[in-house]
């Protein structure tokens, strides 16, 4: 089928660069688009050609479908990769791209439309034996009927908007007295936000873990999964730490969830890269929540444990090639962890912090990958999401990966803006995270902003932390001489982030 010789990347930042690197390795020429705020951006310099598509606000640049397609045609590009965010899950864009005779690197517009409606998605996957949270999978409007269902499921319940997703348009109802009021609000909010007031009800899983499966389909009906990623460390539905594989899945459960994920993709006649999001309950049950019809931010952890380049796969599949492997050819190698390095201040409610990257030096070494889109001296634009970089590590075991992440965080030097680096170190050192014993409430349960403040040198806290470090890293039982040795303590203190 159609070979792609020139690719337009309709995105910016780290993902635009990451997509172009793979294209370049495949001998595909690259076209960048950029807003006036990104004139000097790395993706613009990396591309073979670059075109300005408008002023800084996304709505006047990276979201302009017509303008982007016009650039694609003018530059002679054969295909468009949307990255994540922006137009990546816009089925009208996918449709328009193909109508103009270009290749959209992603699923069909029909698959996107189906999965964009949470209710349609639930109905479709239910027919393929995919487990759903107890509740409804059709829209519910009658309050008395809804109340009866909620009572049967048992409180607390969640009311979700069909047109929502990613945490948007959800309401928890604690008891029957609140139900009517909350349902009316949910409907009016959904109508205002999405122009679609359809809502449905689910049992509220109190301490879920977020476990998602990477799937890949080709245009010949083959679908495989590339194992799971666990993304339970989130704040306000923004993921901060992701890892693969999950610390809780047994091989048996992985196989069961993997099969459910493949079935969910088949229910949507899905091709290209997609993610099936499940919640995993304390009792070992799991439920389909939604499907994301794009390449995700956290895809590098899957690349590290499978050895595959997901962008190259996406491009081959868009060209019409068959998947180059079967499920039984795939295996998990080691453990990978990703930290989203965002220009945010974890000590101040994770508020976005804008400014100039005064110092910016990346960590290096075996098993350390940094996907970023900025360099020292660059200003962080206010118009886009605050992701500066993804720090991704790979090691033989989860424990070694956590240790490598701590070292990489300590070797990452950023000044000029506050970042989530110190928060990442807090997570990597936390006993609950280290034990794999956590859920989506990790941050609210364990994190207080004061915990990131550096204890004054020589204080009780800093000595206790240093002692804990020394004890943790020595094999023999501690002796007085070892525990009081000052050499590792001073080195450790010097390197604190
Ligand atoms: C839930 C849930 C508990 N019970 N559904 C949030 C994002 C969206 N994909 C669905 N979400 C949730 N749905 C039921 N029936 C809890 C969440 C949820 C959550 C899920 C995954 C990761 C982080 C989360 C944080 C808060 C709530």
Short mmCIF file of C-alpha atoms and ligand atoms in Angstrom, two decimals:
data_model
loop_
_atom_site.label_atom_id
_atom_site.label_comp_id
_atom_site.label_asym_id
_atom_site.label_seq_id
_atom_site.Cartn_x
_atom_site.Cartn_y
_atom_site.Cartn_z
CA UNK A 1 0.00 0.00 0.00
CA UNK A 2 0.91 3.69 0.11
CA UNK A 3 4.47 4.36 1.27
CA UNK A 4 4.79 7.55 3.28
CA UNK A 5 7.75 9.65 2.11
CA UNK A 6 6.89 12.89 3.84
CA UNK A 7 5.12 13.36 7.18
CA UNK A 8 3.59 16.46 8.75
CA UNK A 9 3.55 16.42 12.55
CA UNK A 10 0.59 18.43 13.85
CA UNK A 11 2.01 19.00 17.30
CA UNK A 12 4.79 20.68 19.29
CA UNK A 13 7.21 20.00 22.17
CA UNK A 14 8.64 16.64 23.10
CA UNK A 15 6.09 14.55 21.18
CA UNK A 16 6.65 16.39 17.89
CA UNK A 17 10.39 15.74 18.21
CA UNK A 18 9.89 12.15 19.25
CA UNK A 19 7.66 11.43 16.23
CA UNK A 20 10.07 13.15 13.82
CA UNK A 21 13.07 11.17 15.12
CA UNK A 22 11.39 7.90 14.21
CA UNK A 23 10.27 9.26 10.85
CA UNK A 24 13.83 10.34 10.07
CA UNK A 25 15.17 6.88 10.90
CA UNK A 26 12.66 5.46 8.42
CA UNK A 27 13.87 7.78 5.66
CA UNK A 28 10.71 9.88 5.86
CA UNK A 29 11.06 13.65 5.42
CA UNK A 30 9.44 15.75 8.15
CA UNK A 31 7.28 18.87 8.13
CA UNK A 32 6.75 20.90 11.31
CA UNK A 33 3.99 23.40 12.01
CA UNK A 34 4.45 26.00 14.71
CA UNK A 35 2.78 28.92 16.42
CA UNK A 36 4.40 32.34 16.79
CA UNK A 37 5.40 31.35 20.34
CA UNK A 38 7.38 28.37 19.02
CA UNK A 39 9.51 30.04 16.30
CA UNK A 40 12.73 28.86 17.95
CA UNK A 41 11.40 25.57 19.26
CA UNK A 42 13.40 22.37 18.87
CA UNK A 43 10.77 20.65 16.73
CA UNK A 44 10.96 23.51 14.24
CA UNK A 45 14.74 23.22 13.93
CA UNK A 46 14.68 19.42 13.74
CA UNK A 47 12.19 19.22 10.87
CA UNK A 48 13.21 19.34 7.21
CA UNK A 49 10.63 22.11 6.67
CA UNK A 50 8.56 24.23 9.05
CA UNK A 51 5.53 26.47 8.60
CA UNK A 52 4.03 29.06 10.92
CA UNK A 53 0.30 28.44 11.34
CA UNK A 54 -0.74 31.34 13.57
CA UNK A 55 -0.61 33.19 16.89
CA UNK A 56 0.30 31.46 20.20
CA UNK A 57 -3.16 30.37 21.46
CA UNK A 58 -3.83 26.75 20.41
CA UNK A 59 -7.22 27.70 19.00
CA UNK A 60 -5.44 30.00 16.54
CA UNK A 61 -2.62 27.59 15.65
CA UNK A 62 -2.30 23.91 16.63
CA UNK A 63 -6.09 23.41 16.54
CA UNK A 64 -6.66 24.91 13.07
CA UNK A 65 -7.61 21.91 10.97
CA UNK A 66 -7.97 23.74 7.68
CA UNK A 67 -4.67 25.54 8.00
CA UNK A 68 -2.77 22.37 8.93
CA UNK A 69 -4.22 20.44 5.99
CA UNK A 70 -3.38 23.35 3.69
CA UNK A 71 0.27 23.20 4.87
CA UNK A 72 0.32 19.42 4.37
CA UNK A 73 -0.82 19.81 0.77
CA UNK A 74 1.45 22.76 0.02
CA UNK A 75 4.50 20.90 1.38
CA UNK A 76 3.65 17.67 -0.41
CA UNK A 77 3.26 15.64 2.80
CA UNK A 78 1.52 12.28 2.41
CA UNK A 79 0.46 11.82 6.01
CA UNK A 80 -0.27 13.65 9.27
CA UNK A 81 0.70 12.45 12.75
CA UNK A 82 -1.36 14.27 15.41
CA UNK A 83 0.72 13.33 18.50
CA UNK A 84 -1.38 13.54 21.68
CA UNK A 85 -3.67 16.36 22.82
CA UNK A 86 -4.65 19.05 20.27
CA UNK A 87 -6.39 17.34 17.28
CA UNK A 88 -5.36 13.78 18.12
CA UNK A 89 -8.81 12.59 19.20
CA UNK A 90 -10.86 14.78 16.90
CA UNK A 91 -12.77 12.50 14.55
CA UNK A 92 -13.70 15.40 12.27
CA UNK A 93 -10.01 16.09 11.72
CA UNK A 94 -9.25 12.43 10.97
CA UNK A 95 -12.13 12.41 8.49
CA UNK A 96 -11.03 15.66 6.84
CA UNK A 97 -7.43 14.44 6.48
CA UNK A 98 -8.53 11.30 4.66
CA UNK A 99 -11.08 13.19 2.55
CA UNK A 100 -8.22 15.34 1.30
CA UNK A 101 -6.37 12.22 0.20
CA UNK A 102 -3.86 12.25 3.06
CA UNK A 103 -3.14 9.46 5.57
CA UNK A 104 -4.14 10.05 9.21
CA UNK A 105 -1.69 8.24 11.49
CA UNK A 106 -4.18 6.82 13.94
CA UNK A 107 -7.45 4.90 14.05
CA UNK A 108 -10.48 5.42 11.80
CA UNK A 109 -12.81 8.35 12.48
CA UNK A 110 -15.54 5.76 13.24
CA UNK A 111 -13.48 4.12 16.01
CA UNK A 112 -12.73 7.54 17.48
CA UNK A 113 -16.39 8.51 17.42
CA UNK A 114 -17.49 5.26 19.07
CA UNK A 115 -14.93 5.50 21.86
CA UNK A 116 -15.51 9.24 22.30
CA UNK A 117 -18.97 8.40 23.61
CA UNK A 118 -18.42 6.61 26.91
CA UNK A 119 -21.89 5.03 26.71
CA UNK A 120 -21.51 3.82 23.13
CA UNK A 121 -18.10 2.43 24.12
CA UNK A 122 -19.54 0.52 27.08
CA UNK A 123 -22.35 -0.91 24.99
CA UNK A 124 -19.96 -1.99 22.25
CA UNK A 125 -17.39 -3.68 24.48
CA UNK A 126 -20.05 -5.38 26.65
CA UNK A 127 -20.96 -7.50 23.60
CA UNK A 128 -17.35 -8.72 23.50
CA UNK A 129 -17.26 -9.99 27.10
CA UNK A 130 -15.30 -7.08 28.52
CA UNK A 131 -16.05 -6.59 32.25
CA UNK A 132 -17.83 -3.32 33.11
CA UNK A 133 -18.31 -1.61 36.46
CA UNK A 134 -21.72 -2.56 37.89
CA UNK A 135 -24.16 0.11 36.68
CA UNK A 136 -25.85 1.24 33.49
CA UNK A 137 -24.57 1.26 29.92
CA UNK A 138 -27.47 3.22 28.42
CA UNK A 139 -28.32 6.87 29.10
CA UNK A 140 -30.56 7.41 32.06
CA UNK A 141 -32.96 10.37 32.33
CA UNK A 142 -35.74 9.24 34.61
CA UNK A 143 -34.79 10.19 38.17
CA UNK A 144 -36.96 7.59 39.90
CA UNK A 145 -35.55 4.84 37.68
CA UNK A 146 -32.01 6.11 38.24
CA UNK A 147 -32.53 6.15 42.00
CA UNK A 148 -33.76 2.57 41.95
CA UNK A 149 -30.65 1.50 40.04
CA UNK A 150 -28.36 3.37 42.44
CA UNK A 151 -30.03 1.65 45.37
CA UNK A 152 -29.53 -1.74 43.76
CA UNK A 153 -25.83 -1.06 43.04
CA UNK A 154 -25.31 0.35 46.53
CA UNK A 155 -23.90 3.74 47.58
CA UNK A 156 -21.60 5.50 46.94
CA UNK A 157 -22.27 5.71 43.19
CA UNK A 158 -20.77 7.83 40.43
CA UNK A 159 -22.76 9.75 37.86
CA UNK A 160 -20.71 10.17 34.70
CA UNK A 161 -21.32 12.17 31.54
CA UNK A 162 -21.30 10.09 28.38
CA UNK A 163 -19.47 12.84 26.52
CA UNK A 164 -16.96 13.26 29.37
CA UNK A 165 -13.91 11.12 30.05
CA UNK A 166 -10.53 11.52 31.70
CA UNK A 167 -12.31 12.55 34.87
CA UNK A 168 -14.42 15.29 33.29
CA UNK A 169 -18.12 15.30 34.13
CA UNK A 170 -18.05 12.92 37.12
CA UNK A 171 -20.07 13.29 40.34
CA UNK A 172 -19.90 11.13 43.44
CA UNK A 173 -23.18 10.55 45.26
CA UNK A 174 -22.73 9.37 48.85
CA UNK A 175 -26.33 8.55 49.73
CA UNK A 176 -29.88 8.49 48.48
CA UNK A 177 -30.73 11.93 49.93
CA UNK A 178 -28.22 13.61 47.62
CA UNK A 179 -29.13 11.64 44.53
CA UNK A 180 -31.77 13.81 42.90
CA UNK A 181 -29.84 17.02 43.38
CA UNK A 182 -26.55 15.55 42.08
CA UNK A 183 -28.21 13.96 39.08
CA UNK A 184 -29.84 17.25 38.06
CA UNK A 185 -26.50 19.01 38.38
CA UNK A 186 -24.68 16.30 36.42
CA UNK A 187 -27.16 16.59 33.54
CA UNK A 188 -27.07 20.38 33.40
CA UNK A 189 -23.24 20.42 33.64
CA UNK A 190 -22.90 17.84 30.88
CA UNK A 191 -25.31 19.80 28.69
CA UNK A 192 -23.36 23.02 29.25
CA UNK A 193 -19.90 21.47 28.84
CA UNK A 194 -20.45 18.98 26.03
CA UNK A 195 -23.82 19.84 24.46
CA UNK A 196 -24.92 16.33 25.44
CA UNK A 197 -26.71 15.76 28.75
CA UNK A 198 -26.57 11.95 28.64
CA UNK A 199 -25.37 10.50 31.92
CA UNK A 200 -24.96 7.00 33.34
CA UNK A 201 -24.42 5.48 36.77
CA UNK A 202 -21.65 3.25 38.08
CA UNK A 203 -20.73 1.77 41.42
CA UNK A 204 -18.00 4.01 42.89
CA UNK A 205 -14.81 1.99 43.31
CA UNK A 206 -13.21 3.66 46.33
CA UNK A 207 -9.54 2.72 46.03
CA UNK A 208 -8.93 1.89 42.38
CA UNK A 209 -5.60 1.38 40.68
CA UNK A 210 -5.35 2.74 37.15
CA UNK A 211 -4.08 -0.01 34.88
CA UNK A 212 -4.18 0.53 31.13
CA UNK A 213 -3.28 -1.81 28.28
CA UNK A 214 -1.49 -0.69 25.15
CA UNK A 215 -3.11 -2.28 22.14
CA UNK A 216 -2.17 -2.24 18.47
CA UNK A 217 -4.30 -3.26 15.54
CA UNK A 218 -3.61 -3.36 11.80
CA UNK A 219 -5.97 -2.74 8.89
CA UNK A 220 -6.30 -6.50 8.32
CA UNK A 221 -8.13 -7.26 11.57
CA UNK A 222 -5.15 -8.37 13.69
CA UNK A 223 -5.01 -6.98 17.24
CA UNK A 224 -2.40 -7.57 19.96
CA UNK A 225 -1.68 -6.00 23.34
CA UNK A 226 1.71 -4.71 24.42
CA UNK A 227 1.07 -5.35 28.11
CA UNK A 228 0.02 -2.83 30.73
CA UNK A 229 1.11 0.43 32.26
CA UNK A 230 0.15 1.43 35.76
CA UNK A 231 -0.65 5.13 36.14
CA UNK A 232 -2.11 5.33 39.64
CA UNK A 233 0.09 8.22 40.78
CA UNK A 234 -2.09 11.07 39.56
CA UNK A 235 -3.23 14.45 40.73
CA UNK A 236 -6.54 15.83 39.51
CA UNK A 237 -6.53 13.29 36.68
CA UNK A 238 -3.05 14.36 35.60
CA UNK A 239 -0.65 11.44 35.66
CA UNK A 240 2.72 12.13 37.27
CA UNK A 241 4.41 8.72 37.46
CA UNK A 242 3.77 5.74 35.16
CA UNK A 243 5.37 2.32 35.07
CA UNK A 244 5.35 -0.97 33.22
CA UNK A 245 4.66 -3.64 34.17
CA UNK A 246 2.26 -3.04 37.08
CA UNK A 247 3.51 -4.26 40.46
CA UNK A 248 0.17 -5.98 41.23
CA UNK A 249 -0.58 -8.09 38.17
CA UNK A 250 0.08 -11.81 38.19
CA UNK A 251 0.81 -13.48 34.82
CA UNK A 252 -2.70 -15.00 34.93
CA UNK A 253 -4.44 -11.68 35.54
CA UNK A 254 -2.25 -9.99 32.91
CA UNK A 255 -3.37 -12.55 30.37
CA UNK A 256 -7.03 -12.14 31.32
CA UNK A 257 -6.90 -8.32 31.18
CA UNK A 258 -4.85 -8.44 27.98
CA UNK A 259 -7.50 -10.60 26.32
CA UNK A 260 -10.23 -8.22 27.50
CA UNK A 261 -8.25 -5.29 26.08
CA UNK A 262 -7.85 -7.00 22.70
CA UNK A 263 -11.57 -7.77 22.68
CA UNK A 264 -12.44 -4.15 23.49
CA UNK A 265 -10.32 -3.04 20.51
CA UNK A 266 -12.00 -5.62 18.28
CA UNK A 267 -15.41 -4.29 19.35
CA UNK A 268 -14.39 -0.97 17.76
CA UNK A 269 -12.84 -2.53 14.60
CA UNK A 270 -9.78 -0.74 15.84
CA UNK A 271 -6.51 -0.23 14.06
CA UNK A 272 -3.31 1.67 14.98
CA UNK A 273 -2.28 2.47 18.59
CA UNK A 274 -4.86 2.63 21.36
CA UNK A 275 -5.14 2.31 25.11
CA UNK A 276 -7.75 0.41 27.08
CA UNK A 277 -8.17 1.94 30.52
CA UNK A 278 -9.22 -0.32 33.37
CA UNK A 279 -9.70 0.22 37.05
CA UNK A 280 -8.42 -2.56 39.24
CA UNK A 281 -10.16 -3.04 42.58
CA UNK A 282 -8.60 -4.20 45.85
CA UNK A 283 -10.37 -7.56 45.53
CA UNK A 284 -8.60 -8.32 42.24
CA UNK A 285 -11.53 -7.51 39.94
CA UNK A 286 -11.04 -5.19 36.99
CA UNK A 287 -13.39 -3.12 34.87
CA UNK A 288 -13.20 -1.36 31.51
CA UNK A 289 -13.53 2.42 31.87
CA UNK A 290 -12.73 3.97 28.52
CA UNK A 291 -10.48 3.78 25.49
CA UNK A 292 -8.00 6.44 24.44
CA UNK A 293 -7.67 6.54 20.67
CA UNK A 294 -4.20 8.07 20.43
CA UNK A 295 -0.55 7.47 21.22
CA UNK A 296 -0.25 8.34 24.91
CA UNK A 297 2.23 10.52 26.76
CA UNK A 298 3.44 7.48 28.74
CA UNK A 299 4.08 5.21 25.71
CA UNK A 300 7.88 5.16 26.32
CA UNK A 301 7.57 2.77 29.28
CA UNK A 302 5.94 0.27 26.92
CA UNK A 303 8.70 0.84 24.38
CA UNK A 304 11.36 0.11 26.99
CA UNK A 305 9.84 -3.16 28.23
CA UNK A 306 8.97 -4.46 24.75
CA UNK A 307 11.93 -3.08 22.76
CA UNK A 308 9.50 -1.74 20.12
CA UNK A 309 9.26 1.74 18.59
CA UNK A 310 5.54 2.53 18.78
CA UNK A 311 5.72 5.47 16.37
CA UNK A 312 7.40 3.34 13.69
CA UNK A 313 4.69 0.73 14.20
CA UNK A 314 2.00 3.41 13.86
CA UNK A 315 3.48 4.60 10.58
CA UNK A 316 3.77 1.07 9.12
CA UNK A 317 0.20 0.28 10.09
CA UNK A 318 -1.06 3.54 8.58
CA UNK A 319 0.70 2.50 5.35
CA UNK A 320 -1.38 -0.68 5.39
CA UNK A 321 1.23 -3.17 6.57
CA UNK A 322 0.31 -6.11 8.79
CA UNK A 323 1.50 -6.23 12.39
CA UNK A 324 5.03 -7.69 12.23
CA UNK A 325 4.46 -10.00 15.25
CA UNK A 326 1.83 -12.11 16.97
CA UNK A 327 0.86 -12.02 20.64
CA UNK A 328 3.04 -15.04 21.48
CA UNK A 329 6.12 -13.27 20.06
CA UNK A 330 5.89 -10.52 22.69
CA UNK A 331 7.45 -10.57 26.16
CA UNK A 332 8.16 -8.15 29.01
CA UNK A 333 11.82 -7.29 29.52
CA UNK A 334 12.67 -5.68 32.84
CA UNK A 335 10.88 -2.73 34.36
CA UNK A 336 10.40 0.88 33.21
CA UNK A 337 9.28 4.00 35.10
CA UNK A 338 8.42 7.43 33.71
CA UNK A 339 8.28 10.71 35.60
CA UNK A 340 6.55 13.65 33.96
CA UNK A 341 8.84 16.59 34.53
CA UNK A 342 6.40 19.50 34.51
CA UNK A 343 6.94 23.22 35.06
CA UNK A 344 4.73 23.08 38.16
CA UNK A 345 5.26 23.79 41.81
CA UNK A 346 4.38 20.71 43.89
CA UNK A 347 4.83 22.79 47.08
CA UNK A 348 2.13 25.15 45.82
CA UNK A 349 -0.77 22.89 44.71
CA UNK A 350 1.15 21.93 41.55
CA UNK A 351 0.37 25.34 40.04
CA UNK A 352 1.97 25.91 36.63
CA UNK A 353 5.23 27.83 36.96
CA UNK A 354 6.31 29.83 33.95
CA UNK A 355 9.71 31.34 33.32
CA UNK A 356 13.03 30.76 31.58
CA UNK A 357 15.14 27.62 31.85
CA UNK A 358 18.17 29.21 33.49
CA UNK A 359 19.92 25.90 34.06
CA UNK A 360 18.98 22.81 32.13
CA UNK A 361 21.18 19.72 32.15
CA UNK A 362 19.84 16.25 31.51
CA UNK A 363 20.81 13.07 33.31
CA UNK A 364 22.65 10.44 31.30
CA UNK A 365 23.73 6.83 31.52
CA UNK A 366 22.61 3.28 30.87
CA UNK A 367 18.84 2.86 30.99
CA UNK A 368 18.06 6.59 31.15
CA UNK A 369 15.93 8.21 28.45
CA UNK A 370 14.88 11.84 28.36
CA UNK A 371 12.19 12.91 25.87
CA UNK A 372 12.05 16.69 25.94
CA UNK A 373 11.44 19.73 23.77
CA UNK A 374 13.33 22.48 25.52
CA UNK A 375 16.91 23.63 25.96
CA UNK A 376 18.77 25.86 28.41
CA UNK A 377 17.84 29.52 27.94
CA UNK A 378 14.40 28.84 26.46
CA UNK A 379 11.23 30.42 27.80
CA UNK A 380 8.36 28.11 28.72
CA UNK A 381 5.31 29.40 26.82
CA UNK A 382 2.19 29.95 28.92
CA UNK A 383 -0.13 28.81 26.17
CA UNK A 384 0.44 25.05 26.29
CA UNK A 385 0.61 22.22 28.79
CA UNK A 386 3.41 22.44 31.35
CA UNK A 387 5.22 19.21 30.38
CA UNK A 388 8.93 19.99 30.02
CA UNK A 389 10.23 16.47 29.67
CA UNK A 390 9.62 12.83 30.35
CA UNK A 391 12.32 11.17 32.38
CA UNK A 392 12.16 7.44 31.69
CA UNK A 393 14.32 4.71 33.18
CA UNK A 394 14.69 1.02 32.41
CA UNK A 395 16.31 -1.65 34.59
CA UNK A 396 16.08 -5.38 35.24
CA UNK A 397 13.76 -5.11 38.24
CA UNK A 398 11.30 -2.61 39.71
CA UNK A 399 13.58 -1.96 42.66
CA UNK A 400 16.58 -1.23 40.40
CA UNK A 401 14.40 0.99 38.22
CA UNK A 402 13.33 3.05 41.26
CA UNK A 403 16.98 3.42 42.35
CA UNK A 404 17.95 4.46 38.83
CA UNK A 405 15.12 7.01 38.77
CA UNK A 406 16.35 8.55 42.02
CA UNK A 407 19.89 8.80 40.62
CA UNK A 408 18.60 10.30 37.35
CA UNK A 409 16.49 12.86 39.25
CA UNK A 410 19.56 13.86 41.25
CA UNK A 411 21.55 14.26 38.01
CA UNK A 412 18.83 16.42 36.39
CA UNK A 413 19.49 20.10 37.02
CA UNK A 414 16.76 22.60 36.25
CA UNK A 415 16.59 26.16 37.52
CA UNK A 416 14.43 29.11 36.56
CA UNK A 417 11.16 27.22 37.01
CA UNK A 418 9.84 24.92 39.71
CA UNK A 419 9.43 21.31 38.56
CA UNK A 420 8.00 17.97 39.66
CA UNK A 421 11.51 16.42 39.96
CA UNK A 422 11.62 16.63 43.77
CA UNK A 423 8.11 15.21 43.96
CA UNK A 424 9.24 12.31 41.78
CA UNK A 425 12.02 11.55 44.24
CA UNK A 426 9.50 11.65 47.09
CA UNK A 427 7.41 9.02 45.28
CA UNK A 428 10.43 6.80 44.51
CA UNK A 429 11.48 6.84 48.18
CA UNK A 430 8.03 6.32 49.66
CA UNK A 431 7.60 2.95 51.41
CA UNK A 432 4.10 2.41 49.97
CA UNK A 433 5.31 3.06 46.41
CA UNK A 434 8.40 0.91 46.92
CA UNK A 435 6.22 -1.94 48.20
CA UNK A 436 3.84 -1.57 45.24
CA UNK A 437 1.08 -0.97 47.75
CA UNK A 438 -0.76 2.11 46.47
CA UNK A 439 -3.81 3.30 44.53
CA UNK A 440 -5.09 6.49 42.85
CA UNK A 441 -5.33 8.15 46.28
CA UNK A 442 -1.55 8.02 46.83
CA UNK A 443 -1.01 11.79 46.67
CA UNK A 444 -3.97 12.75 48.89
CA UNK A 445 -3.05 9.98 51.36
CA UNK A 446 0.67 10.58 51.68
CA UNK A 447 1.83 13.87 50.22
CA UNK A 448 2.12 17.18 52.02
CA UNK A 449 3.94 20.10 50.38
CA UNK A 450 6.24 20.51 53.43
CA UNK A 451 7.73 17.13 52.60
CA UNK A 452 9.67 18.65 49.72
CA UNK A 453 11.41 21.29 51.81
CA UNK A 454 15.08 20.48 52.19
CA UNK A 455 15.91 19.84 55.85
CA UNK A 456 18.69 22.19 57.03
CA UNK A 457 22.10 20.48 56.78
CA UNK A 458 22.97 18.72 60.04
CA UNK A 459 19.36 18.74 61.26
CA UNK A 460 17.84 15.66 62.81
CA UNK A 461 15.84 14.97 59.62
CA UNK A 462 18.80 15.17 57.30
CA UNK A 463 20.90 12.91 59.53
CA UNK A 464 18.04 10.44 59.87
CA UNK A 465 17.53 10.41 56.10
CA UNK A 466 21.23 9.94 55.51
CA UNK A 467 21.37 7.11 58.02
CA UNK A 468 18.37 5.42 56.42
CA UNK A 469 20.11 5.69 53.04
CA UNK A 470 23.31 4.12 54.32
CA UNK A 471 21.47 1.32 56.10
CA UNK A 472 19.35 0.60 53.03
CA UNK A 473 22.38 0.28 50.78
CA UNK A 474 24.64 -1.93 52.81
CA UNK A 475 24.48 -5.68 52.77
CA UNK A 476 26.02 -6.50 56.17
CA UNK A 477 24.28 -5.72 59.46
CA UNK A 478 25.09 -2.16 60.50
CA UNK A 479 28.06 -1.70 62.78
CA UNK A 480 28.71 1.47 64.72
CA UNK A 481 31.62 2.26 62.43
CA UNK A 482 29.55 1.94 59.25
CA UNK A 483 26.56 3.82 60.52
CA UNK A 484 28.61 6.77 61.65
CA UNK A 485 30.88 6.93 58.60
CA UNK A 486 30.60 10.47 57.25
CA UNK A 487 31.76 9.91 53.66
CA UNK A 488 28.48 8.72 52.06
CA UNK A 489 26.47 11.16 54.14
CA UNK A 490 28.19 14.27 52.87
CA UNK A 491 28.12 13.02 49.28
CA UNK A 492 24.42 12.30 49.51
CA UNK A 493 23.63 15.68 51.04
CA UNK A 494 25.54 17.52 48.32
CA UNK A 495 23.46 15.81 45.64
CA UNK A 496 20.03 16.42 47.06
CA UNK A 497 17.49 17.91 44.68
C1 LIG B 1 -14.20 5.67 38.34
C2 LIG B 1 -13.65 5.66 39.64
C3 LIG B 1 -14.25 4.88 40.59
N1 LIG B 1 -15.33 4.16 40.26
N2 LIG B 1 -15.28 4.93 38.07
C4 LIG B 1 -11.32 9.02 36.53
C5 LIG B 1 -10.88 9.18 35.13
C6 LIG B 1 -11.85 8.48 34.30
N3 LIG B 1 -11.19 7.73 33.28
C7 LIG B 1 -12.59 7.59 35.23
N4 LIG B 1 -12.15 7.90 36.55
C8 LIG B 1 -12.60 7.18 37.60
N5 LIG B 1 -13.67 6.41 37.36
C9 LIG B 1 -15.82 4.19 39.03
N6 LIG B 1 -16.91 3.49 38.75
C10 LIG B 1 -12.54 6.43 39.90
C11 LIG B 1 -12.01 7.21 38.88
C12 LIG B 1 -10.87 7.99 39.25
C13 LIG B 1 -9.61 7.69 38.77
C14 LIG B 1 -9.41 6.67 37.86
C15 LIG B 1 -8.16 6.38 37.36
C16 LIG B 1 -7.08 7.12 37.81
C17 LIG B 1 -7.24 8.15 38.70
C18 LIG B 1 -8.51 8.44 39.20
C19 LIG B 1 -8.66 9.47 40.10
C20 LIG B 1 -9.91 9.77 40.56
C21 LIG B 1 -11.01 9.04 40.14
#
